[in-house]
Amino acid sequence: MNKTKLITCVSLILMTTSLWANPTTSPLNNNQNQADENGLISPYGQNPNIFHVFAYKTQEGIKNTATRIGSATERGWNKLKPKAKAAEEGIEHTAQAAGQKITEVKNGVFGDPKDGPAPIIQQPLEQNTRVNP
């Protein structure tokens, strides 16, 4: 039991050392890392590495998908733009109508500010109801 654990651990350590190794680029092996200034993978040549072909094909598929999604988004936005504009104008009209209604109600309850304050009539507290002859 201990021998199998030991063999498994040693084999795992030996397999992972290739991950830490620094690959060197030689003239024969320069198509593994063929990215241009923009970070895009360059097209493959006569005898490419299979992983380079997969990376290039994947990149092309992603670019095509992004282009399709972008054009679909633009078409959708162009369809929604008139409806959004109409809704915005409707909201502005409704807000103006609501503001006018609020002003009318306020003027009805508190009086119109253009009329000025209510007149104050001063009278004595007691009034003679009898007329003095």
CSV table of C-alpha atoms in Angstrom, one decimal:
chain,number,residue,atom,x,y,z
A,1,MET,CA,0.0,0.0,0.0
A,2,ASN,CA,2.8,2.4,0.9
A,3,LYS,CA,4.7,1.5,-2.3
A,4,THR,CA,1.7,2.5,-4.5
A,5,LYS,CA,1.4,5.8,-2.8
A,6,LEU,CA,5.1,6.5,-3.1
A,7,ILE,CA,5.1,5.5,-6.8
A,8,THR,CA,2.0,7.7,-7.5
A,9,CYS,CA,3.5,10.7,-5.8
A,10,VAL,CA,6.8,10.4,-7.6
A,11,SER,CA,5.2,9.9,-10.9
A,12,LEU,CA,3.0,13.0,-10.4
A,13,ILE,CA,6.0,15.1,-9.5
A,14,LEU,CA,7.9,13.9,-12.5
A,15,MET,CA,5.0,14.6,-14.8
A,16,THR,CA,4.5,18.1,-13.5
A,17,THR,CA,8.1,19.2,-14.0
A,18,SER,CA,7.4,19.7,-17.7
A,19,LEU,CA,4.9,22.5,-16.7
A,20,TRP,CA,7.7,24.4,-15.0
A,21,ALA,CA,10.2,24.1,-17.9
A,22,ASN,CA,10.8,27.1,-20.1
A,23,PRO,CA,10.3,26.2,-23.7
A,24,THR,CA,12.9,27.6,-26.1
A,25,THR,CA,12.0,28.7,-29.6
A,26,SER,CA,14.0,27.2,-32.3
A,27,PRO,CA,13.6,27.8,-36.0
A,28,LEU,CA,12.0,24.4,-36.4
A,29,ASN,CA,9.6,25.0,-33.6
A,30,ASN,CA,8.6,28.6,-34.1
A,31,ASN,CA,5.0,28.0,-35.2
A,32,GLN,CA,3.8,27.1,-31.7
A,33,ASN,CA,3.7,30.6,-30.5
A,34,GLN,CA,2.8,32.6,-33.6
A,35,ALA,CA,0.9,35.6,-32.2
A,36,ASP,CA,1.2,39.0,-33.9
A,37,GLU,CA,1.2,42.4,-32.2
A,38,ASN,CA,-2.5,42.4,-31.6
A,39,GLY,CA,-2.4,39.1,-29.8
A,40,LEU,CA,-4.1,37.2,-32.7
A,41,ILE,CA,-2.9,33.9,-33.9
A,42,SER,CA,-1.3,34.0,-37.3
A,43,PRO,CA,-2.5,31.7,-40.1
A,44,TYR,CA,-0.7,28.4,-40.3
A,45,GLY,CA,1.8,27.5,-43.0
A,46,GLN,CA,2.6,24.3,-44.9
A,47,ASN,CA,3.2,21.9,-42.1
A,48,PRO,CA,1.5,23.3,-38.9
A,49,ASN,CA,1.2,21.9,-35.5
A,50,ILE,CA,-2.3,20.5,-34.9
A,51,PHE,CA,-2.7,22.7,-31.8
A,52,HIS,CA,-1.9,25.8,-33.8
A,53,VAL,CA,-4.5,24.8,-36.4
A,54,PHE,CA,-7.1,24.3,-33.6
A,55,ALA,CA,-6.2,27.7,-32.0
A,56,TYR,CA,-6.4,29.5,-35.4
A,57,LYS,CA,-9.8,27.8,-36.3
A,58,THR,CA,-11.1,28.6,-32.8
A,59,GLN,CA,-10.0,32.2,-33.1
A,60,GLU,CA,-11.7,32.5,-36.5
A,61,GLY,CA,-14.9,31.0,-35.1
A,62,ILE,CA,-14.9,33.4,-32.2
A,63,LYS,CA,-14.4,36.4,-34.5
A,64,ASN,CA,-17.2,35.3,-36.8
A,65,THR,CA,-19.5,34.7,-33.8
A,66,ALA,CA,-18.7,38.2,-32.4
A,67,THR,CA,-19.4,39.8,-35.8
A,68,ARG,CA,-22.8,38.0,-36.0
A,69,ILE,CA,-23.7,39.0,-32.5
A,70,GLY,CA,-22.7,42.6,-33.2
A,71,SER,CA,-24.8,42.9,-36.3
A,72,ALA,CA,-27.8,41.2,-34.6
A,73,THR,CA,-27.5,43.7,-31.7
A,74,GLU,CA,-27.4,46.6,-34.2
A,75,ARG,CA,-30.5,45.3,-36.0
A,76,GLY,CA,-32.3,44.9,-32.7
A,77,TRP,CA,-31.3,48.3,-31.5
A,78,ASN,CA,-32.5,49.9,-34.8
A,79,LYS,CA,-35.9,48.1,-34.4
A,80,LEU,CA,-36.2,49.3,-30.8
A,81,LYS,CA,-35.0,52.9,-31.3
A,82,PRO,CA,-38.3,54.4,-32.6
A,83,LYS,CA,-40.3,52.7,-29.9
A,84,ALA,CA,-37.9,54.0,-27.2
A,85,LYS,CA,-38.1,57.5,-28.7
A,86,ALA,CA,-41.9,57.4,-28.7
A,87,ALA,CA,-42.0,56.1,-25.1
A,88,GLU,CA,-39.6,58.9,-24.0
A,89,GLU,CA,-41.8,61.5,-25.6
A,90,GLY,CA,-44.9,59.9,-24.0
A,91,ILE,CA,-43.2,60.0,-20.6
A,92,GLU,CA,-42.3,63.7,-21.0
A,93,HIS,CA,-45.9,64.5,-22.0
A,94,THR,CA,-47.3,62.6,-19.0
A,95,ALA,CA,-44.9,64.4,-16.7
A,96,GLN,CA,-45.9,67.8,-18.0
A,97,ALA,CA,-49.6,66.9,-17.6
A,98,ALA,CA,-49.0,65.6,-14.1
A,99,GLY,CA,-47.1,68.8,-13.2
A,100,GLN,CA,-50.0,71.0,-14.5
A,101,LYS,CA,-52.5,68.9,-12.5
A,102,ILE,CA,-50.5,69.2,-9.3
A,103,THR,CA,-50.3,73.0,-9.8
A,104,GLU,CA,-54.1,73.2,-10.4
A,105,VAL,CA,-54.8,71.2,-7.2
A,106,LYS,CA,-52.4,73.2,-5.2
A,107,ASN,CA,-53.9,76.5,-6.4
A,108,GLY,CA,-57.4,75.2,-5.6
A,109,VAL,CA,-56.4,74.3,-2.1
A,110,PHE,CA,-54.1,77.1,-1.1
A,111,GLY,CA,-55.2,79.8,-3.5
A,112,ASP,CA,-53.4,81.2,-6.5
A,113,PRO,CA,-50.1,82.9,-5.6
A,114,LYS,CA,-50.8,85.5,-8.3
A,115,ASP,CA,-53.9,86.7,-6.3
A,116,GLY,CA,-51.8,87.7,-3.3
A,117,PRO,CA,-52.5,86.9,0.3
A,118,ALA,CA,-56.1,86.7,1.6
A,119,PRO,CA,-57.4,90.0,2.9
A,120,ILE,CA,-57.3,90.4,6.7
A,121,ILE,CA,-60.4,92.1,8.1
A,122,GLN,CA,-59.9,93.6,11.5
A,123,GLN,CA,-63.0,94.0,13.8
A,124,PRO,CA,-63.4,94.3,17.5
A,125,LEU,CA,-64.1,91.2,19.3
A,126,GLU,CA,-67.5,92.3,20.5
A,127,GLN,CA,-69.9,94.0,18.3
A,128,ASN,CA,-72.9,95.8,19.4
A,129,THR,CA,-75.9,94.3,17.9
A,130,ARG,CA,-78.1,97.0,19.4
A,131,VAL,CA,-78.3,100.2,17.7
A,132,ASN,CA,-78.0,103.1,20.0
A,133,PRO,CA,-80.9,105.5,19.7
